[in-house]
C-alpha cells in the first residue's frame, strides 16, 4: 500500500483535472518563454505568528484527524493544526511520506501520529478513526480531505476509473463521517470539514467523474449538518480553487519552470486574485472553519478559490 495510486490525469502537464477546462497552458506558456518574477510563495505561507502560538494555539490539546495528509493540502493542514497545539492523527497510503510528515511535525515540537490507511476500505477507515480517538482520548475536529482527480470524457473513461474516483472522493468522505460521528455524538460536540472543489461549481468537458464526486460531498455535508446540528456537531464543505500541490504540479518539473507556468496561468484562469493558491492558504481556511470563530456555520459550501468561481475567465480560442 505504499504506492501512490492517484489516477489524477492532472499530473499530466496538459490534462490537469482540477479546473480541467482551462489549464493546458503548461507546454504553451513555458515554450513561449513567458517571463517574469517567480511567484512569491513565502508571502502567503503560514507565518511565524502562528508557529509561535505554541501552547496558546486555537487547538491546544484538541484531537484532530486529517485524511490524505501525506502531501498537499492535507499535509499543510496537519502541520498547521499541530503548530496550533492539536494532537493530529493523519493518514494516506504512502507510508514513507506519512512518516516524513509525522517526523516534521514532531521535530517542530508538535504531536502527530501517521497511520497508513486507504479511504476506500471501510475496515481501514474505522480502524484509523478509532485508533486516533483512543490514542488522543477524543475526536474534536475531522478534516476529510483525501481525494484524487482524473479528467477524461465519459466515453473514454473506464468503469473502473469512474468507480475509483467516486470510491475515494465521495464514498471515502461518507465512510470517514460514518466512523467519526459516533465519537462526536458521545461528546455532543465536534467539527467536520470535507474537501470538495471549485470544480463542483465549474464543470469541465472532461470533468464528469470528478465534478460528480465533489458535488456528492456537498450533498453528504448538507444532509449530515441537518442530522447532527442538534447534537452539537457542525459540518461544512470547503471548495479550494486550483492549488499548488502534487495534484496539479507535473512530476519532475524544475522549480523555475513551474514558477513561470504559474505566473502565466494565474491571470488566464483566476478572475480576482489571478494566481494559484498555496496549500498553506487553504489550510488556513480549514483551521478557521474548524475553530470556534464560526460557531453558527454549518451545512455551508465555502469557496476558497481566489475569485475563480465568481468569474468566468477562459483561455482565448487561439490557446494563447
Ligand atoms: N490541488 C488542487 O488544485 C485542488 C483543488 C480543489 C480541490 N482539491 C482537493 O483537495 C484534496 C487534497 O488534494 P491535494 O491538492 O492536496 O493533492 P495531493 O497532494 O495529491 O493530496 C491528496 C491526498 O489524498 C490522499 N489520498 C488519495 N487517495 C487516497 C486513498 N484511497 N486513501 C487514503 N488517502 C488517499 C493522498 O495520499 P496517498 O496518495 O499517500 O494515499 C494525499 O495525501 C483532494 O480532495 C482534492 O480533490 C485539490
mmCIF file of C-alpha atoms and ligand atoms in Angstrom:
data_model
loop_
_atom_site.group_PDB
_atom_site.id
_atom_site.type_symbol
_atom_site.label_atom_id
_atom_site.label_comp_id
_atom_site.label_asym_id
_atom_site.label_seq_id
_atom_site.Cartn_x
_atom_site.Cartn_y
_atom_site.Cartn_z
ATOM 1 C CA UNK A 1 0.000 0.000 0.000
ATOM 2 C CA UNK A 2 2.997 2.194 -0.185
ATOM 3 C CA UNK A 3 2.492 3.147 -3.778
ATOM 4 C CA UNK A 4 0.934 6.352 -4.911
ATOM 5 C CA UNK A 5 -2.043 5.325 -6.998
ATOM 6 C CA UNK A 6 -3.511 8.712 -7.655
ATOM 7 C CA UNK A 7 -5.180 8.356 -11.014
ATOM 8 C CA UNK A 8 -5.274 12.083 -11.493
ATOM 9 C CA UNK A 9 -4.754 12.853 -15.143
ATOM 10 C CA UNK A 10 -3.954 16.306 -13.865
ATOM 11 C CA UNK A 11 -0.431 15.207 -13.228
ATOM 12 C CA UNK A 12 -0.024 15.445 -16.984
ATOM 13 C CA UNK A 13 1.000 18.964 -17.979
ATOM 14 C CA UNK A 14 -1.848 19.283 -20.433
ATOM 15 C CA UNK A 15 -4.519 17.378 -18.625
ATOM 16 C CA UNK A 16 -4.838 18.872 -15.176
ATOM 17 C CA UNK A 17 -8.026 17.582 -13.703
ATOM 18 C CA UNK A 18 -8.667 20.412 -11.324
ATOM 19 C CA UNK A 19 -10.201 23.116 -13.454
ATOM 20 C CA UNK A 20 -9.707 20.745 -16.278
ATOM 21 C CA UNK A 21 -11.046 23.011 -18.949
ATOM 22 C CA UNK A 22 -8.636 25.857 -18.864
ATOM 23 C CA UNK A 23 -5.484 24.546 -17.758
ATOM 24 C CA UNK A 24 -3.473 23.156 -20.569
ATOM 25 C CA UNK A 25 -1.139 26.046 -20.560
ATOM 26 C CA UNK A 26 1.986 24.440 -19.303
ATOM 27 C CA UNK A 27 3.559 23.392 -22.553
ATOM 28 C CA UNK A 28 2.453 26.580 -24.280
ATOM 29 C CA UNK A 29 3.351 29.007 -21.566
ATOM 30 C CA UNK A 30 6.731 27.507 -20.940
ATOM 31 C CA UNK A 31 7.509 27.053 -24.593
ATOM 32 C CA UNK A 32 6.597 30.665 -25.232
ATOM 33 C CA UNK A 33 9.100 31.570 -22.546
ATOM 34 C CA UNK A 34 6.634 33.714 -20.648
ATOM 35 C CA UNK A 35 8.905 35.589 -18.333
ATOM 36 C CA UNK A 36 8.548 37.282 -15.019
ATOM 37 C CA UNK A 37 9.415 37.071 -11.400
ATOM 38 C CA UNK A 38 8.777 33.763 -9.727
ATOM 39 C CA UNK A 39 5.581 33.564 -7.717
ATOM 40 C CA UNK A 40 6.280 34.532 -4.154
ATOM 41 C CA UNK A 41 5.123 31.609 -2.075
ATOM 42 C CA UNK A 42 6.587 32.913 1.142
ATOM 43 C CA UNK A 43 4.240 35.865 1.296
ATOM 44 C CA UNK A 44 1.285 33.544 1.644
ATOM 45 C CA UNK A 45 2.717 30.817 3.783
ATOM 46 C CA UNK A 46 1.590 30.345 7.351
ATOM 47 C CA UNK A 47 3.822 32.733 9.166
ATOM 48 C CA UNK A 48 5.900 32.894 12.264
ATOM 49 C CA UNK A 49 2.923 34.313 14.131
ATOM 50 C CA UNK A 50 1.081 31.004 14.027
ATOM 51 C CA UNK A 51 4.254 28.967 14.582
ATOM 52 C CA UNK A 52 4.884 30.841 17.784
ATOM 53 C CA UNK A 53 1.355 30.435 19.118
ATOM 54 C CA UNK A 54 2.655 27.367 20.936
ATOM 55 C CA UNK A 55 0.632 26.472 23.960
ATOM 56 C CA UNK A 56 -1.911 29.203 23.362
ATOM 57 C CA UNK A 57 -2.869 27.897 19.923
ATOM 58 C CA UNK A 58 -6.535 27.668 18.975
ATOM 59 C CA UNK A 59 -6.399 23.866 19.029
ATOM 60 C CA UNK A 60 -4.322 23.348 22.132
ATOM 61 C CA UNK A 61 -4.864 19.787 23.400
ATOM 62 C CA UNK A 62 -7.596 19.061 20.850
ATOM 63 C CA UNK A 63 -7.669 15.861 18.874
ATOM 64 C CA UNK A 64 -7.691 16.440 15.122
ATOM 65 C CA UNK A 65 -7.935 13.830 12.395
ATOM 66 C CA UNK A 66 -6.877 14.529 8.792
ATOM 67 C CA UNK A 67 -7.370 12.170 5.853
ATOM 68 C CA UNK A 68 -4.973 12.487 2.930
ATOM 69 C CA UNK A 69 -2.135 14.289 4.694
ATOM 70 C CA UNK A 70 0.871 12.621 3.108
ATOM 71 C CA UNK A 71 1.079 15.581 0.728
ATOM 72 C CA UNK A 72 -0.532 18.807 -0.431
ATOM 73 C CA UNK A 73 -3.408 20.496 1.374
ATOM 74 C CA UNK A 74 -3.798 17.750 3.992
ATOM 75 C CA UNK A 75 -0.104 17.872 4.874
ATOM 76 C CA UNK A 76 -0.227 21.656 5.212
ATOM 77 C CA UNK A 77 -3.340 21.396 7.391
ATOM 78 C CA UNK A 78 -1.883 18.663 9.611
ATOM 79 C CA UNK A 79 1.212 20.774 10.214
ATOM 80 C CA UNK A 80 -0.831 23.918 10.850
ATOM 81 C CA UNK A 81 -3.117 22.144 13.338
ATOM 82 C CA UNK A 82 -0.061 20.780 15.152
ATOM 83 C CA UNK A 83 1.542 24.226 15.269
ATOM 84 C CA UNK A 84 -1.610 25.440 16.985
ATOM 85 C CA UNK A 85 -1.368 22.790 19.675
ATOM 86 C CA UNK A 86 -3.528 19.976 18.307
ATOM 87 C CA UNK A 87 -2.794 16.275 18.602
ATOM 88 C CA UNK A 88 -3.022 15.233 14.960
ATOM 89 C CA UNK A 89 -3.804 11.759 13.634
ATOM 90 C CA UNK A 90 -3.472 11.565 9.880
ATOM 91 C CA UNK A 91 -3.337 9.058 7.095
ATOM 92 C CA UNK A 92 -2.638 8.363 3.441
ATOM 93 C CA UNK A 93 -1.383 5.285 1.645
ATOM 94 C CA UNK A 94 2.239 6.323 1.088
ATOM 95 C CA UNK A 95 3.892 5.304 4.346
ATOM 96 C CA UNK A 96 7.269 6.856 3.614
ATOM 97 C CA UNK A 97 5.722 10.286 3.049
ATOM 98 C CA UNK A 98 3.441 9.830 6.031
ATOM 99 C CA UNK A 99 6.325 9.037 8.337
ATOM 100 C CA UNK A 100 8.192 12.061 6.998
ATOM 101 C CA UNK A 101 5.279 14.403 7.771
ATOM 102 C CA UNK A 102 4.982 12.853 11.234
ATOM 103 C CA UNK A 103 8.702 13.460 11.804
ATOM 104 C CA UNK A 104 8.476 17.063 10.562
ATOM 105 C CA UNK A 105 5.642 17.787 12.977
ATOM 106 C CA UNK A 106 7.406 16.175 15.932
ATOM 107 C CA UNK A 107 10.719 17.865 15.119
ATOM 108 C CA UNK A 108 8.868 21.182 15.272
ATOM 109 C CA UNK A 109 7.592 20.308 18.744
ATOM 110 C CA UNK A 110 4.130 19.124 17.732
ATOM 111 C CA UNK A 111 2.268 15.870 18.304
ATOM 112 C CA UNK A 112 1.199 13.689 15.391
ATOM 113 C CA UNK A 113 0.571 10.076 14.511
ATOM 114 C CA UNK A 114 0.643 8.742 10.980
ATOM 115 C CA UNK A 115 -1.380 5.629 10.206
ATOM 116 C CA UNK A 116 -1.258 4.009 6.786
ATOM 117 C CA UNK A 117 -4.806 3.539 5.553
ATOM 118 C CA UNK A 118 -6.904 3.628 2.401
ATOM 119 C CA UNK A 119 -10.062 5.712 2.446
ATOM 120 C CA UNK A 120 -11.759 3.257 0.080
ATOM 121 C CA UNK A 121 -11.563 0.405 2.578
ATOM 122 C CA UNK A 122 -14.241 0.609 5.281
ATOM 123 C CA UNK A 123 -12.393 -1.520 7.829
ATOM 124 C CA UNK A 124 -9.271 0.643 7.497
ATOM 125 C CA UNK A 125 -11.269 3.846 7.872
ATOM 126 C CA UNK A 126 -12.952 2.559 11.024
ATOM 127 C CA UNK A 127 -9.690 1.309 12.464
ATOM 128 C CA UNK A 128 -7.916 4.612 11.721
ATOM 129 C CA UNK A 129 -10.639 6.736 13.312
ATOM 130 C CA UNK A 130 -10.875 4.509 16.375
ATOM 131 C CA UNK A 131 -7.102 4.328 16.864
ATOM 132 C CA UNK A 132 -6.648 8.101 16.653
ATOM 133 C CA UNK A 133 -9.555 8.697 19.006
ATOM 134 C CA UNK A 134 -8.339 6.176 21.519
ATOM 135 C CA UNK A 135 -4.765 7.465 21.363
ATOM 136 C CA UNK A 136 -5.766 11.096 21.915
ATOM 137 C CA UNK A 137 -8.842 10.488 24.068
ATOM 138 C CA UNK A 138 -11.419 12.301 21.917
ATOM 139 C CA UNK A 139 -12.220 13.488 18.428
ATOM 140 C CA UNK A 140 -12.712 17.237 18.268
ATOM 141 C CA UNK A 141 -12.065 18.000 14.598
ATOM 142 C CA UNK A 142 -12.004 15.910 11.422
ATOM 143 C CA UNK A 143 -10.718 17.168 8.090
ATOM 144 C CA UNK A 144 -11.875 14.688 5.446
ATOM 145 C CA UNK A 145 -9.631 15.697 2.634
ATOM 146 C CA UNK A 146 -8.287 12.656 0.752
ATOM 147 C CA UNK A 147 -9.076 12.810 -2.939
ATOM 148 C CA UNK A 148 -7.948 12.016 -6.444
ATOM 149 C CA UNK A 149 -8.530 13.587 -9.833
ATOM 150 C CA UNK A 150 -8.931 12.094 -13.261
ATOM 151 C CA UNK A 151 -10.017 14.086 -16.275
ATOM 152 C CA UNK A 152 -11.499 12.095 -19.135
ATOM 153 C CA UNK A 153 -14.521 12.300 -21.405
ATOM 154 C CA UNK A 154 -17.236 9.909 -20.255
ATOM 155 C CA UNK A 155 -16.965 7.657 -23.304
ATOM 156 C CA UNK A 156 -13.208 7.357 -22.823
ATOM 157 C CA UNK A 157 -13.303 6.688 -19.080
ATOM 158 C CA UNK A 158 -13.371 3.099 -17.908
ATOM 159 C CA UNK A 159 -15.973 1.993 -15.395
ATOM 160 C CA UNK A 160 -13.123 1.174 -13.009
ATOM 161 C CA UNK A 161 -11.728 4.729 -13.282
ATOM 162 C CA UNK A 162 -15.165 6.206 -12.591
ATOM 163 C CA UNK A 163 -15.676 3.897 -9.625
ATOM 164 C CA UNK A 164 -12.265 4.698 -8.158
ATOM 165 C CA UNK A 165 -12.924 8.448 -8.216
ATOM 166 C CA UNK A 166 -16.328 8.025 -6.554
ATOM 167 C CA UNK A 167 -14.957 5.486 -4.051
ATOM 168 C CA UNK A 168 -12.187 7.852 -2.992
ATOM 169 C CA UNK A 169 -13.812 11.280 -3.168
ATOM 170 C CA UNK A 170 -17.456 10.584 -2.274
ATOM 171 C CA UNK A 171 -17.677 7.170 -0.600
ATOM 172 C CA UNK A 172 -14.437 7.899 1.269
ATOM 173 C CA UNK A 173 -15.990 11.014 2.791
ATOM 174 C CA UNK A 174 -19.108 9.046 3.704
ATOM 175 C CA UNK A 175 -17.006 6.345 5.373
ATOM 176 C CA UNK A 176 -14.971 8.863 7.323
ATOM 177 C CA UNK A 177 -18.118 10.619 8.577
ATOM 178 C CA UNK A 178 -19.758 7.280 9.369
ATOM 179 C CA UNK A 179 -16.970 6.333 11.754
ATOM 180 C CA UNK A 180 -16.196 9.828 13.106
ATOM 181 C CA UNK A 181 -19.740 10.752 14.099
ATOM 182 C CA UNK A 182 -20.233 8.152 16.877
ATOM 183 C CA UNK A 183 -17.211 9.586 18.735
ATOM 184 C CA UNK A 184 -18.563 13.117 18.373
ATOM 185 C CA UNK A 185 -22.070 12.074 19.388
ATOM 186 C CA UNK A 186 -20.682 10.714 22.630
ATOM 187 C CA UNK A 187 -19.009 14.063 23.336
ATOM 188 C CA UNK A 188 -22.002 16.022 21.952
ATOM 189 C CA UNK A 189 -19.621 18.237 20.018
ATOM 190 C CA UNK A 190 -17.326 18.187 17.025
ATOM 191 C CA UNK A 191 -16.450 19.891 13.761
ATOM 192 C CA UNK A 192 -16.058 18.192 10.391
ATOM 193 C CA UNK A 193 -14.701 19.840 7.251
ATOM 194 C CA UNK A 194 -14.781 17.979 3.957
ATOM 195 C CA UNK A 195 -12.757 18.928 0.904
ATOM 196 C CA UNK A 196 -14.858 19.491 -2.166
ATOM 197 C CA UNK A 197 -13.549 21.629 -5.046
ATOM 198 C CA UNK A 198 -14.283 24.686 -7.137
ATOM 199 C CA UNK A 199 -14.779 22.060 -9.847
ATOM 200 C CA UNK A 200 -18.044 21.190 -8.094
ATOM 201 C CA UNK A 201 -19.289 24.591 -9.259
ATOM 202 C CA UNK A 202 -17.419 24.922 -12.538
ATOM 203 C CA UNK A 203 -17.892 21.870 -14.725
ATOM 204 C CA UNK A 204 -15.417 20.968 -17.465
ATOM 205 C CA UNK A 205 -15.950 18.806 -20.535
ATOM 206 C CA UNK A 206 -13.722 16.067 -19.154
ATOM 207 C CA UNK A 207 -14.638 16.538 -15.515
ATOM 208 C CA UNK A 208 -17.821 14.489 -15.160
ATOM 209 C CA UNK A 209 -16.437 11.968 -12.707
ATOM 210 C CA UNK A 210 -14.537 14.470 -10.587
ATOM 211 C CA UNK A 211 -17.284 17.107 -10.520
ATOM 212 C CA UNK A 212 -19.901 14.472 -9.686
ATOM 213 C CA UNK A 213 -17.765 13.189 -6.814
ATOM 214 C CA UNK A 214 -17.164 16.654 -5.390
ATOM 215 C CA UNK A 215 -20.833 17.632 -5.722
ATOM 216 C CA UNK A 216 -21.637 14.480 -3.797
ATOM 217 C CA UNK A 217 -19.512 15.834 -0.965
ATOM 218 C CA UNK A 218 -21.826 18.860 -0.751
ATOM 219 C CA UNK A 219 -24.849 16.597 -0.543
ATOM 220 C CA UNK A 220 -23.344 14.465 2.196
ATOM 221 C CA UNK A 221 -22.269 17.524 4.187
ATOM 222 C CA UNK A 222 -25.579 19.381 3.903
ATOM 223 C CA UNK A 223 -27.621 16.377 4.903
ATOM 224 C CA UNK A 224 -25.323 15.394 7.769
ATOM 225 C CA UNK A 225 -25.260 19.002 9.012
ATOM 226 C CA UNK A 226 -29.031 18.799 9.469
ATOM 227 C CA UNK A 227 -28.852 15.405 11.128
ATOM 228 C CA UNK A 228 -26.134 16.250 13.627
ATOM 229 C CA UNK A 229 -26.591 20.005 14.216
ATOM 230 C CA UNK A 230 -28.967 19.332 17.105
ATOM 231 C CA UNK A 231 -26.240 17.149 18.644
ATOM 232 C CA UNK A 232 -23.666 19.941 18.627
ATOM 233 C CA UNK A 233 -21.747 18.796 15.555
ATOM 234 C CA UNK A 234 -21.005 21.166 12.662
ATOM 235 C CA UNK A 235 -20.120 20.065 9.131
ATOM 236 C CA UNK A 236 -19.009 22.266 6.234
ATOM 237 C CA UNK A 237 -17.601 21.704 2.773
ATOM 238 C CA UNK A 238 -14.537 23.597 1.617
ATOM 239 C CA UNK A 239 -14.086 24.287 -2.108
ATOM 240 C CA UNK A 240 -10.459 25.044 -2.893
ATOM 241 C CA UNK A 241 -9.575 26.554 -6.227
ATOM 242 C CA UNK A 242 -6.572 25.264 -8.112
ATOM 243 C CA UNK A 243 -3.826 24.842 -5.532
ATOM 244 C CA UNK A 244 -0.116 24.237 -5.951
ATOM 245 C CA UNK A 245 0.208 20.625 -4.798
ATOM 246 C CA UNK A 246 1.303 17.362 -6.433
ATOM 247 C CA UNK A 247 -2.326 17.150 -7.557
ATOM 248 C CA UNK A 248 -1.641 19.754 -10.247
ATOM 249 C CA UNK A 249 2.136 20.066 -10.458
ATOM 250 C CA UNK A 250 3.641 17.816 -13.123
ATOM 251 C CA UNK A 251 6.170 15.454 -11.549
ATOM 252 C CA UNK A 252 9.785 16.375 -12.185
ATOM 253 C CA UNK A 253 9.194 19.894 -13.478
ATOM 254 C CA UNK A 254 12.002 22.222 -12.341
ATOM 255 C CA UNK A 255 11.007 24.893 -9.818
ATOM 256 C CA UNK A 256 11.830 27.801 -12.129
ATOM 257 C CA UNK A 257 9.766 26.352 -14.975
ATOM 258 C CA UNK A 258 6.847 25.693 -12.651
ATOM 259 C CA UNK A 259 7.032 29.247 -11.278
ATOM 260 C CA UNK A 260 6.894 30.644 -14.829
ATOM 261 C CA UNK A 261 3.973 28.427 -15.655
ATOM 262 C CA UNK A 262 2.058 29.501 -12.591
ATOM 263 C CA UNK A 263 2.700 33.134 -13.310
ATOM 264 C CA UNK A 264 1.275 32.781 -16.802
ATOM 265 C CA UNK A 265 -1.555 30.545 -15.668
ATOM 266 C CA UNK A 266 -2.967 32.799 -12.945
ATOM 267 C CA UNK A 267 -4.302 35.768 -14.937
ATOM 268 C CA UNK A 268 -5.698 33.440 -17.586
ATOM 269 C CA UNK A 269 -7.553 31.205 -15.167
ATOM 270 C CA UNK A 270 -8.441 33.013 -11.964
ATOM 271 C CA UNK A 271 -10.568 36.134 -12.046
ATOM 272 C CA UNK A 272 -9.949 38.087 -8.899
ATOM 273 C CA UNK A 273 -6.623 37.179 -7.343
ATOM 274 C CA UNK A 274 -5.196 35.946 -10.672
ATOM 275 C CA UNK A 275 -2.975 33.273 -9.211
ATOM 276 C CA UNK A 276 -2.926 29.704 -7.978
ATOM 277 C CA UNK A 277 -3.446 29.049 -4.262
ATOM 278 C CA UNK A 278 -0.748 27.724 -1.975
ATOM 279 C CA UNK A 279 -1.590 24.688 0.151
ATOM 280 C CA UNK A 280 -0.915 26.718 3.307
ATOM 281 C CA UNK A 281 -3.569 29.230 2.313
ATOM 282 C CA UNK A 282 -6.197 26.511 2.002
ATOM 283 C CA UNK A 283 -5.016 25.088 5.322
ATOM 284 C CA UNK A 284 -5.613 28.467 6.961
ATOM 285 C CA UNK A 285 -9.215 28.371 5.800
ATOM 286 C CA UNK A 286 -9.581 24.832 7.159
ATOM 287 C CA UNK A 287 -8.310 25.902 10.580
ATOM 288 C CA UNK A 288 -10.605 28.908 10.549
ATOM 289 C CA UNK A 289 -13.658 26.769 9.810
ATOM 290 C CA UNK A 290 -12.595 24.261 12.451
ATOM 291 C CA UNK A 291 -12.038 26.945 15.087
ATOM 292 C CA UNK A 292 -14.501 28.499 17.496
ATOM 293 C CA UNK A 293 -14.663 31.560 15.258
ATOM 294 C CA UNK A 294 -17.577 30.168 13.221
ATOM 295 C CA UNK A 295 -19.911 28.602 15.786
ATOM 296 C CA UNK A 296 -23.027 29.338 13.711
ATOM 297 C CA UNK A 297 -21.738 27.964 10.390
ATOM 298 C CA UNK A 298 -22.896 24.514 9.349
ATOM 299 C CA UNK A 299 -24.063 22.883 6.114
ATOM 300 C CA UNK A 300 -22.202 25.516 4.121
ATOM 301 C CA UNK A 301 -20.095 25.183 0.970
ATOM 302 C CA UNK A 302 -17.252 27.672 1.218
ATOM 303 C CA UNK A 303 -15.245 28.607 -1.879
ATOM 304 C CA UNK A 304 -11.616 29.486 -1.253
ATOM 305 C CA UNK A 305 -10.640 29.968 -4.860
ATOM 306 C CA UNK A 306 -9.249 33.475 -5.300
ATOM 307 C CA UNK A 307 -12.428 34.501 -7.108
ATOM 308 C CA UNK A 308 -12.315 31.778 -9.766
ATOM 309 C CA UNK A 309 -15.935 30.689 -9.430
ATOM 310 C CA UNK A 310 -17.123 34.283 -9.163
ATOM 311 C CA UNK A 311 -15.792 34.959 -12.658
ATOM 312 C CA UNK A 312 -15.582 33.136 -15.928
ATOM 313 C CA UNK A 313 -12.106 33.500 -17.357
ATOM 314 C CA UNK A 314 -11.442 31.433 -20.435
ATOM 315 C CA UNK A 315 -8.294 30.725 -22.352
ATOM 316 C CA UNK A 316 -8.684 32.643 -25.631
ATOM 317 C CA UNK A 317 -9.716 30.415 -28.575
ATOM 318 C CA UNK A 318 -6.224 30.817 -30.011
ATOM 319 C CA UNK A 319 -4.984 28.998 -26.954
ATOM 320 C CA UNK A 320 -2.545 31.834 -26.384
HETATM 321 N N1 LIG B 1 -4.813 20.912 -5.727
HETATM 322 C C1 LIG B 1 -5.934 21.408 -6.248
HETATM 323 O O1 LIG B 1 -5.920 22.163 -7.235
HETATM 324 C C2 LIG B 1 -7.268 21.068 -5.617
HETATM 325 C C3 LIG B 1 -8.352 21.930 -5.872
HETATM 326 C C4 LIG B 1 -9.586 21.628 -5.316
HETATM 327 C C5 LIG B 1 -9.732 20.524 -4.517
HETATM 328 N N2 LIG B 1 -8.678 19.705 -4.289
HETATM 329 C C6 LIG B 1 -8.903 18.559 -3.422
HETATM 330 O O2 LIG B 1 -8.050 18.715 -2.313
HETATM 331 C C7 LIG B 1 -7.794 17.432 -1.731
HETATM 332 C C8 LIG B 1 -6.310 17.305 -1.485
HETATM 333 O O3 LIG B 1 -5.648 17.350 -2.736
HETATM 334 P P1 LIG B 1 -4.195 17.972 -2.896
HETATM 335 O O4 LIG B 1 -4.294 19.060 -3.862
HETATM 336 O O5 LIG B 1 -3.576 18.212 -1.594
HETATM 337 O O6 LIG B 1 -3.474 16.765 -3.667
HETATM 338 P P2 LIG B 1 -2.408 15.676 -3.195
HETATM 339 O O7 LIG B 1 -1.159 16.347 -2.779
HETATM 340 O O8 LIG B 1 -2.377 14.683 -4.295
HETATM 341 O O9 LIG B 1 -3.072 15.036 -1.889
HETATM 342 C C9 LIG B 1 -4.067 14.077 -1.944
HETATM 343 C C10 LIG B 1 -4.034 13.316 -0.645
HETATM 344 O O10 LIG B 1 -5.110 12.344 -0.657
HETATM 345 C C11 LIG B 1 -4.567 11.118 -0.283
HETATM 346 N N3 LIG B 1 -5.325 10.011 -0.878
HETATM 347 C C12 LIG B 1 -5.691 9.831 -2.168
HETATM 348 N N4 LIG B 1 -6.330 8.666 -2.315
HETATM 349 C C13 LIG B 1 -6.374 8.088 -1.080
HETATM 350 C C14 LIG B 1 -6.887 6.879 -0.584
HETATM 351 N N5 LIG B 1 -7.507 5.995 -1.375
HETATM 352 N N6 LIG B 1 -6.744 6.614 0.736
HETATM 353 C C15 LIG B 1 -6.119 7.486 1.557
HETATM 354 N N7 LIG B 1 -5.614 8.663 1.149
HETATM 355 C C16 LIG B 1 -5.730 8.950 -0.168
HETATM 356 C C17 LIG B 1 -3.138 11.131 -0.790
HETATM 357 O O11 LIG B 1 -2.357 10.233 -0.034
HETATM 358 P P3 LIG B 1 -1.744 8.863 -0.612
HETATM 359 O O12 LIG B 1 -1.520 9.024 -2.087
HETATM 360 O O13 LIG B 1 -0.488 8.711 0.178
HETATM 361 O O14 LIG B 1 -2.760 7.824 -0.295
HETATM 362 C C18 LIG B 1 -2.739 12.562 -0.468
HETATM 363 O O15 LIG B 1 -2.299 12.666 0.862
HETATM 364 C C19 LIG B 1 -8.384 16.418 -2.691
HETATM 365 O O16 LIG B 1 -9.641 16.000 -2.204
HETATM 366 C C20 LIG B 1 -8.574 17.209 -3.985
HETATM 367 O O17 LIG B 1 -9.638 16.682 -4.752
HETATM 368 C C21 LIG B 1 -7.451 19.941 -4.812
#
